[in-house]
mmCIF file of C-alpha atoms and ligand atoms in Angstrom:
data_model
loop_
_atom_site.group_PDB
_atom_site.id
_atom_site.type_symbol
_atom_site.label_atom_id
_atom_site.label_comp_id
_atom_site.label_asym_id
_atom_site.label_seq_id
_atom_site.Cartn_x
_atom_site.Cartn_y
_atom_site.Cartn_z
ATOM 1 C CA MET A 931 -26.965 -30.541 -35.811
ATOM 2 C CA THR A 932 -27.676 -29.937 -32.218
ATOM 3 C CA ASP A 933 -27.021 -25.898 -32.651
ATOM 4 C CA ARG A 934 -30.825 -24.268 -32.038
ATOM 5 C CA LYS A 935 -31.751 -20.735 -33.856
ATOM 6 C CA VAL A 936 -32.307 -17.413 -32.263
ATOM 7 C CA ILE A 937 -34.045 -14.547 -34.169
ATOM 8 C CA THR A 938 -32.067 -11.327 -32.722
ATOM 9 C CA LYS A 939 -32.608 -8.061 -32.240
ATOM 10 C CA ASP A 940 -32.666 -6.809 -35.454
ATOM 11 C CA GLY A 941 -35.701 -9.228 -36.870
ATOM 12 C CA SER A 942 -32.587 -11.902 -38.609
ATOM 13 C CA ALA A 943 -32.302 -15.303 -37.053
ATOM 14 C CA THR A 944 -29.123 -17.105 -36.291
ATOM 15 C CA TYR A 945 -28.024 -19.804 -34.167
ATOM 16 C CA TYR A 946 -26.922 -20.414 -30.139
ATOM 17 C CA SER A 947 -23.681 -23.170 -30.484
ATOM 18 C CA GLU A 948 -24.652 -25.869 -27.565
ATOM 19 C CA GLU A 949 -21.293 -26.590 -28.209
ATOM 20 C CA TYR A 950 -20.267 -23.638 -27.358
ATOM 21 C CA GLY A 951 -22.542 -21.612 -25.114
ATOM 22 C CA GLU A 952 -22.970 -18.774 -27.425
ATOM 23 C CA SER A 953 -24.659 -17.713 -29.757
ATOM 24 C CA TYR A 954 -23.225 -16.819 -33.838
ATOM 25 C CA HIS A 955 -23.800 -13.573 -34.154
ATOM 26 C CA SER A 956 -24.637 -10.583 -31.697
ATOM 27 C CA LEU A 957 -27.831 -10.712 -30.202
ATOM 28 C CA SER A 958 -28.861 -7.188 -31.063
ATOM 29 C CA GLY A 959 -28.431 -7.932 -34.703
ATOM 30 C CA ALA A 960 -27.501 -10.694 -36.231
ATOM 31 C CA MET A 961 -27.901 -8.828 -40.121
ATOM 32 C CA GLU A 962 -26.648 -5.726 -38.161
ATOM 33 C CA GLU A 963 -23.674 -6.680 -37.262
ATOM 34 C CA ALA A 964 -22.265 -8.274 -40.522
ATOM 35 C CA ASP A 965 -23.430 -5.050 -41.978
ATOM 36 C CA LYS A 966 -21.679 -2.672 -39.782
ATOM 37 C CA LYS A 967 -19.105 -4.723 -38.639
ATOM 38 C CA TYR A 968 -17.583 -6.161 -41.745
ATOM 39 C CA ALA A 969 -18.699 -5.150 -44.745
ATOM 40 C CA GLN A 970 -18.934 -2.260 -44.132
ATOM 41 C CA VAL A 971 -15.043 -1.009 -42.300
ATOM 42 C CA CYS A 972 -13.768 -3.043 -45.484
ATOM 43 C CA GLY A 973 -15.236 -0.033 -47.442
ATOM 44 C CA ILE A 974 -17.220 -2.515 -49.702
ATOM 45 C CA GLY A 975 -19.639 -0.264 -51.063
ATOM 46 C CA GLU A 976 -15.968 2.464 -53.046
ATOM 47 C CA ARG A 977 -14.863 -0.504 -53.873
ATOM 48 C CA GLU A 978 -14.141 -1.259 -57.613
ATOM 49 C CA ASP A 979 -13.191 -5.028 -56.905
ATOM 50 C CA VAL A 980 -12.439 -7.301 -53.778
ATOM 51 C CA VAL A 981 -10.763 -9.987 -52.473
ATOM 52 C CA ILE A 982 -11.948 -10.924 -48.607
ATOM 53 C CA LEU A 983 -10.959 -13.567 -46.464
ATOM 54 C CA ASP A 984 -14.195 -14.990 -44.389
ATOM 55 C CA ILE A 985 -12.683 -16.870 -41.700
ATOM 56 C CA CYS A 986 -15.346 -18.722 -39.627
ATOM 57 C CA PHE A 987 -17.767 -18.565 -42.448
ATOM 58 C CA GLY A 988 -20.668 -20.274 -40.907
ATOM 59 C CA LEU A 989 -24.240 -18.683 -42.008
ATOM 60 C CA GLY A 990 -21.709 -16.757 -44.115
ATOM 61 C CA TYR A 991 -23.453 -14.026 -43.323
ATOM 62 C CA ASN A 992 -20.204 -11.493 -43.783
ATOM 63 C CA SER A 993 -19.665 -13.025 -47.397
ATOM 64 C CA ALA A 994 -23.893 -12.356 -47.425
ATOM 65 C CA ALA A 995 -23.453 -8.394 -46.766
ATOM 66 C CA ALA A 996 -20.132 -7.731 -48.459
ATOM 67 C CA ILE A 997 -21.884 -9.209 -52.118
ATOM 68 C CA ASP A 998 -25.440 -7.193 -51.721
ATOM 69 C CA ALA A 999 -23.673 -4.105 -50.642
ATOM 70 C CA PHE A 1000 -21.525 -4.346 -53.385
ATOM 71 C CA ASN A 1001 -21.237 -1.998 -56.771
ATOM 72 C CA GLY A 1002 -18.491 -2.602 -58.138
ATOM 73 C CA SER A 1003 -17.257 -5.579 -60.921
ATOM 74 C CA SER A 1004 -15.143 -8.086 -59.019
ATOM 75 C CA ILE A 1005 -15.940 -9.410 -55.636
ATOM 76 C CA ARG A 1006 -13.767 -12.709 -54.829
ATOM 77 C CA ILE A 1007 -13.900 -14.411 -51.419
ATOM 78 C CA VAL A 1008 -12.708 -16.610 -49.664
ATOM 79 C CA GLY A 1009 -14.138 -18.712 -46.518
ATOM 80 C CA LEU A 1010 -12.629 -21.470 -44.163
ATOM 81 C CA GLU A 1011 -15.207 -23.041 -41.663
ATOM 82 C CA SER A 1012 -14.897 -26.626 -39.677
ATOM 83 C CA TYR A 1013 -17.777 -27.597 -38.706
ATOM 84 C CA GLN A 1014 -20.146 -28.726 -41.633
ATOM 85 C CA GLY A 1015 -23.000 -28.633 -39.828
ATOM 86 C CA ILE A 1016 -23.643 -25.035 -40.279
ATOM 87 C CA ILE A 1017 -22.688 -24.650 -43.859
ATOM 88 C CA ASP A 1018 -25.306 -27.016 -44.112
ATOM 89 C CA GLU A 1019 -28.105 -25.058 -42.447
ATOM 90 C CA ILE A 1020 -27.542 -22.480 -45.108
ATOM 91 C CA SER A 1021 -29.556 -24.300 -47.388
ATOM 92 C CA ARG A 1022 -32.340 -25.825 -44.932
ATOM 93 C CA MET A 1023 -32.918 -21.620 -44.171
ATOM 94 C CA GLY A 1024 -36.331 -20.254 -45.863
ATOM 95 C CA ASP A 1025 -36.927 -16.783 -46.083
ATOM 96 C CA GLU A 1026 -35.098 -16.502 -42.608
ATOM 97 C CA TYR A 1027 -31.953 -16.185 -44.307
ATOM 98 C CA PRO A 1028 -31.741 -12.394 -44.299
ATOM 99 C CA PHE A 1029 -29.723 -11.562 -47.317
ATOM 100 C CA LYS A 1030 -30.844 -10.933 -50.926
ATOM 101 C CA CYS A 1031 -27.588 -13.386 -52.186
ATOM 102 C CA HIS A 1032 -29.274 -16.453 -50.891
ATOM 103 C CA ASN A 1033 -28.953 -18.230 -53.945
ATOM 104 C CA ILE A 1034 -25.610 -17.802 -54.420
ATOM 105 C CA MET A 1035 -24.800 -18.615 -50.269
ATOM 106 C CA LYS A 1036 -26.834 -21.723 -51.496
ATOM 107 C CA GLN A 1037 -24.556 -22.682 -53.904
ATOM 108 C CA ILE A 1038 -21.273 -21.843 -51.786
ATOM 109 C CA ALA A 1039 -22.885 -24.101 -49.310
ATOM 110 C CA SER A 1040 -23.869 -27.656 -51.557
ATOM 111 C CA GLU A 1041 -21.278 -27.067 -53.989
ATOM 112 C CA GLY A 1042 -18.330 -25.698 -52.283
ATOM 113 C CA ASN A 1043 -17.588 -23.029 -54.932
ATOM 114 C CA TYR A 1044 -19.713 -20.208 -57.210
ATOM 115 C CA GLU A 1045 -18.985 -17.992 -59.615
ATOM 116 C CA ASP A 1046 -20.478 -15.751 -62.245
ATOM 117 C CA GLU A 1047 -19.049 -11.953 -64.213
ATOM 118 C CA LYS A 1048 -19.108 -10.654 -61.049
ATOM 119 C CA THR A 1049 -19.018 -13.137 -57.748
ATOM 120 C CA TYR A 1050 -16.017 -16.178 -57.076
ATOM 121 C CA ALA A 1051 -16.654 -17.484 -53.960
ATOM 122 C CA LYS A 1052 -14.624 -20.603 -53.396
ATOM 123 C CA LEU A 1053 -15.256 -22.772 -48.825
ATOM 124 C CA ILE A 1054 -12.615 -24.123 -47.677
ATOM 125 C CA MET A 1055 -13.202 -26.751 -44.697
ATOM 126 C CA GLY A 1056 -11.169 -27.728 -42.245
ATOM 127 C CA ASP A 1057 -8.846 -25.741 -39.222
ATOM 128 C CA ALA A 1058 -8.210 -22.430 -40.605
ATOM 129 C CA ARG A 1059 -5.383 -22.696 -38.533
ATOM 130 C CA GLU A 1060 -3.642 -25.436 -40.889
ATOM 131 C CA THR A 1061 -6.132 -24.274 -44.532
ATOM 132 C CA ILE A 1062 -4.672 -20.521 -43.597
ATOM 133 C CA LYS A 1063 -1.020 -22.128 -44.945
ATOM 134 C CA SER A 1064 -2.246 -23.022 -49.136
ATOM 135 C CA LEU A 1065 -3.221 -19.432 -49.467
ATOM 136 C CA LYS A 1066 -0.773 -17.309 -51.485
ATOM 137 C CA LYS A 1067 1.616 -14.242 -49.365
ATOM 138 C CA ASP A 1068 -0.467 -11.003 -50.139
ATOM 139 C CA SER A 1069 -3.386 -12.091 -51.685
ATOM 140 C CA PHE A 1070 -6.166 -10.749 -49.426
ATOM 141 C CA ASP A 1071 -7.006 -6.932 -49.447
ATOM 142 C CA CYS A 1072 -9.916 -7.452 -46.599
ATOM 143 C CA VAL A 1073 -9.765 -10.377 -43.868
ATOM 144 C CA PHE A 1074 -13.275 -10.831 -41.722
ATOM 145 C CA LEU A 1075 -12.165 -12.668 -38.245
ATOM 146 C CA ASP A 1076 -15.125 -14.125 -36.415
ATOM 147 C CA PRO A 1077 -14.023 -16.458 -34.192
ATOM 148 C CA PHE A 1078 -16.278 -17.774 -30.673
ATOM 149 C CA SER A 1079 -15.089 -15.719 -27.874
ATOM 150 C CA PRO A 1080 -11.399 -15.937 -26.991
ATOM 151 C CA ASN A 1081 -12.995 -17.334 -23.332
ATOM 152 C CA LYS A 1082 -14.646 -19.972 -25.336
ATOM 153 C CA CYS A 1083 -11.871 -20.091 -28.803
ATOM 154 C CA PRO A 1084 -9.105 -19.378 -27.723
ATOM 155 C CA GLU A 1085 -6.575 -20.813 -30.901
ATOM 156 C CA LEU A 1086 -8.139 -18.182 -33.134
ATOM 157 C CA TRP A 1087 -7.342 -15.176 -31.049
ATOM 158 C CA THR A 1088 -3.343 -16.506 -30.950
ATOM 159 C CA LYS A 1089 -0.443 -14.019 -32.199
ATOM 160 C CA GLU A 1090 0.474 -17.535 -34.307
ATOM 161 C CA PHE A 1091 -2.963 -17.740 -35.882
ATOM 162 C CA PHE A 1092 -2.145 -13.725 -36.045
ATOM 163 C CA GLU A 1093 1.130 -14.276 -38.473
ATOM 164 C CA LYS A 1094 -0.854 -16.751 -40.571
ATOM 165 C CA ILE A 1095 -3.110 -13.780 -41.561
ATOM 166 C CA TYR A 1096 -0.997 -11.152 -42.665
ATOM 167 C CA ARG A 1097 1.075 -13.149 -44.786
ATOM 168 C CA VAL A 1098 -1.923 -13.704 -46.949
ATOM 169 C CA MET A 1099 -2.557 -10.279 -46.619
ATOM 170 C CA LYS A 1100 -2.202 -6.974 -49.259
ATOM 171 C CA LYS A 1101 0.098 -4.205 -47.400
ATOM 172 C CA GLY A 1102 -1.958 -2.114 -46.993
ATOM 173 C CA GLY A 1103 -5.572 -4.549 -45.842
ATOM 174 C CA VAL A 1104 -8.072 -4.926 -43.364
ATOM 175 C CA LEU A 1105 -8.806 -7.256 -40.872
ATOM 176 C CA THR A 1106 -11.956 -6.555 -39.014
ATOM 177 C CA THR A 1107 -13.621 -7.709 -35.954
ATOM 178 C CA TYR A 1108 -16.308 -7.725 -33.523
ATOM 179 C CA SER A 1109 -14.376 -8.324 -29.884
ATOM 180 C CA CYS A 1110 -11.791 -5.775 -27.865
ATOM 181 C CA ALA A 1111 -10.325 -7.505 -25.786
ATOM 182 C CA ARG A 1112 -7.056 -6.366 -24.685
ATOM 183 C CA ILE A 1113 -5.738 -10.173 -25.671
ATOM 184 C CA VAL A 1114 -7.123 -10.094 -29.242
ATOM 185 C CA ARG A 1115 -5.069 -6.307 -29.900
ATOM 186 C CA ASP A 1116 -2.282 -7.373 -28.140
ATOM 187 C CA ASN A 1117 -1.749 -10.259 -30.073
ATOM 188 C CA LEU A 1118 -2.532 -8.860 -33.497
ATOM 189 C CA THR A 1119 0.098 -5.650 -32.644
ATOM 190 C CA ALA A 1120 2.302 -8.672 -31.772
ATOM 191 C CA ALA A 1121 1.748 -9.984 -34.803
ATOM 192 C CA GLY A 1122 2.776 -7.209 -36.685
ATOM 193 C CA PHE A 1123 -0.321 -5.133 -37.077
ATOM 194 C CA ASN A 1124 -1.821 -1.723 -36.377
ATOM 195 C CA VAL A 1125 -4.579 -1.565 -34.362
ATOM 196 C CA ARG A 1126 -7.304 0.976 -33.561
ATOM 197 C CA ASP A 1127 -11.385 1.197 -32.520
ATOM 198 C CA GLY A 1128 -14.038 -0.424 -35.046
ATOM 199 C CA PRO A 1129 -17.443 0.842 -35.546
ATOM 200 C CA VAL A 1130 -19.787 0.681 -32.219
ATOM 201 C CA VAL A 1131 -22.424 -1.821 -33.005
ATOM 202 C CA GLY A 1132 -25.147 -2.294 -30.793
ATOM 203 C CA ARG A 1133 -24.410 -2.284 -27.197
ATOM 204 C CA ARG A 1134 -21.589 -3.927 -27.207
ATOM 205 C CA GLY A 1135 -18.076 -2.026 -27.396
ATOM 206 C CA PRO A 1136 -16.094 -1.185 -30.490
ATOM 207 C CA GLY A 1137 -15.407 -3.637 -32.809
ATOM 208 C CA THR A 1138 -11.573 -3.861 -33.675
ATOM 209 C CA VAL A 1139 -9.707 -2.935 -36.875
ATOM 210 C CA ALA A 1140 -6.402 -3.934 -37.882
ATOM 211 C CA VAL A 1141 -4.278 -2.706 -40.760
ATOM 212 C CA LYS A 1142 -1.008 -4.246 -42.817
ATOM 213 C CA ASP A 1143 0.516 -1.289 -42.913
ATOM 214 C CA GLN A 1144 3.973 -3.507 -43.953
ATOM 215 C CA ALA A 1145 4.901 -5.600 -46.240
HETATM 216 C C1 SAM B 2614 -19.155 -16.878 -34.050
HETATM 217 S S1 SAM B 2614 -19.009 -18.136 -35.644
HETATM 218 C C2 SAM B 2614 -19.187 -17.237 -37.277
HETATM 219 C C3 SAM B 2614 -20.644 -16.318 -37.398
HETATM 220 C C4 SAM B 2614 -20.498 -16.609 -39.236
HETATM 221 N N1 SAM B 2614 -19.140 -15.378 -39.769
HETATM 222 C C5 SAM B 2614 -21.642 -16.112 -39.815
HETATM 223 O O1 SAM B 2614 -21.609 -15.289 -39.957
HETATM 224 O O2 SAM B 2614 -22.688 -17.124 -39.421
HETATM 225 C C6 SAM B 2614 -17.820 -18.645 -35.482
HETATM 226 C C7 SAM B 2614 -18.074 -19.990 -36.048
HETATM 227 O O3 SAM B 2614 -15.893 -20.393 -36.496
HETATM 228 C C8 SAM B 2614 -16.281 -21.812 -36.126
HETATM 229 N N2 SAM B 2614 -15.051 -22.399 -36.228
HETATM 230 C C9 SAM B 2614 -14.575 -23.091 -34.916
HETATM 231 N N3 SAM B 2614 -13.732 -23.417 -35.325
HETATM 232 C C10 SAM B 2614 -12.977 -23.179 -36.279
HETATM 233 C C11 SAM B 2614 -11.882 -23.650 -36.000
HETATM 234 N N4 SAM B 2614 -10.691 -24.019 -35.619
HETATM 235 N N5 SAM B 2614 -11.507 -23.136 -38.411
HETATM 236 C C12 SAM B 2614 -12.655 -22.705 -38.962
HETATM 237 N N6 SAM B 2614 -13.870 -22.542 -38.010
HETATM 238 C C13 SAM B 2614 -13.690 -22.507 -36.883
HETATM 239 C C14 SAM B 2614 -17.437 -22.700 -35.502
HETATM 240 O O4 SAM B 2614 -17.545 -23.470 -36.243
HETATM 241 C C15 SAM B 2614 -18.283 -20.842 -35.880
HETATM 242 O O5 SAM B 2614 -19.156 -21.191 -37.478
#
């Protein structure tokens, strides 16, 4: 893999994608972004059980932040990712992997799944626009949406893709993403979501939270 490692301002590591010309996380803090813009937005610490769809799994930081912060009895995660090179990096990383559940993440990366009495996770490789079609309707409480930016990866920010996400979310389900771009919010609204500001983290603008209020 040609992506190179970068240390972000909270001390956690991420990678810079030569293909997309962007880093995998905010340089203000990769670990902080995963925790505050993804795991905490879905109220992870207060849930007894939760089913999460992690779109653009990458190094798995958003899922890892959720697993580390979860205090309930059942957390189930499906990750969607297209690039095997970044998945392999999860197993290659040592102590710089910033989450306690690194061993769980390594098994997901090498085996494609993980299961214990509390945690179930499965990784589906391929283009998320196709692989999402294999998921059942009304399945997910939370969606972590983390593609490269709308300029670099427009195909994952379209109304058509958001409609596919909407289909697999439960009524009342919450989607969270780092982007507050107008095109993202307009397309989420057109797909049926109610959209509001997400948290401000680092020096960027707010993220976006989109709720499926109707069945
Ligand atoms: C900003 S990074 C995600 C960072 C990730 N959440 C993490 O914690 O490392 C975007 C990810 O989207 C993946 N990706 C790009 N196009 C994709 C597609 N069509 N389907 C699925 N994944 C895709 C990239 O390989 C990359 O891992």
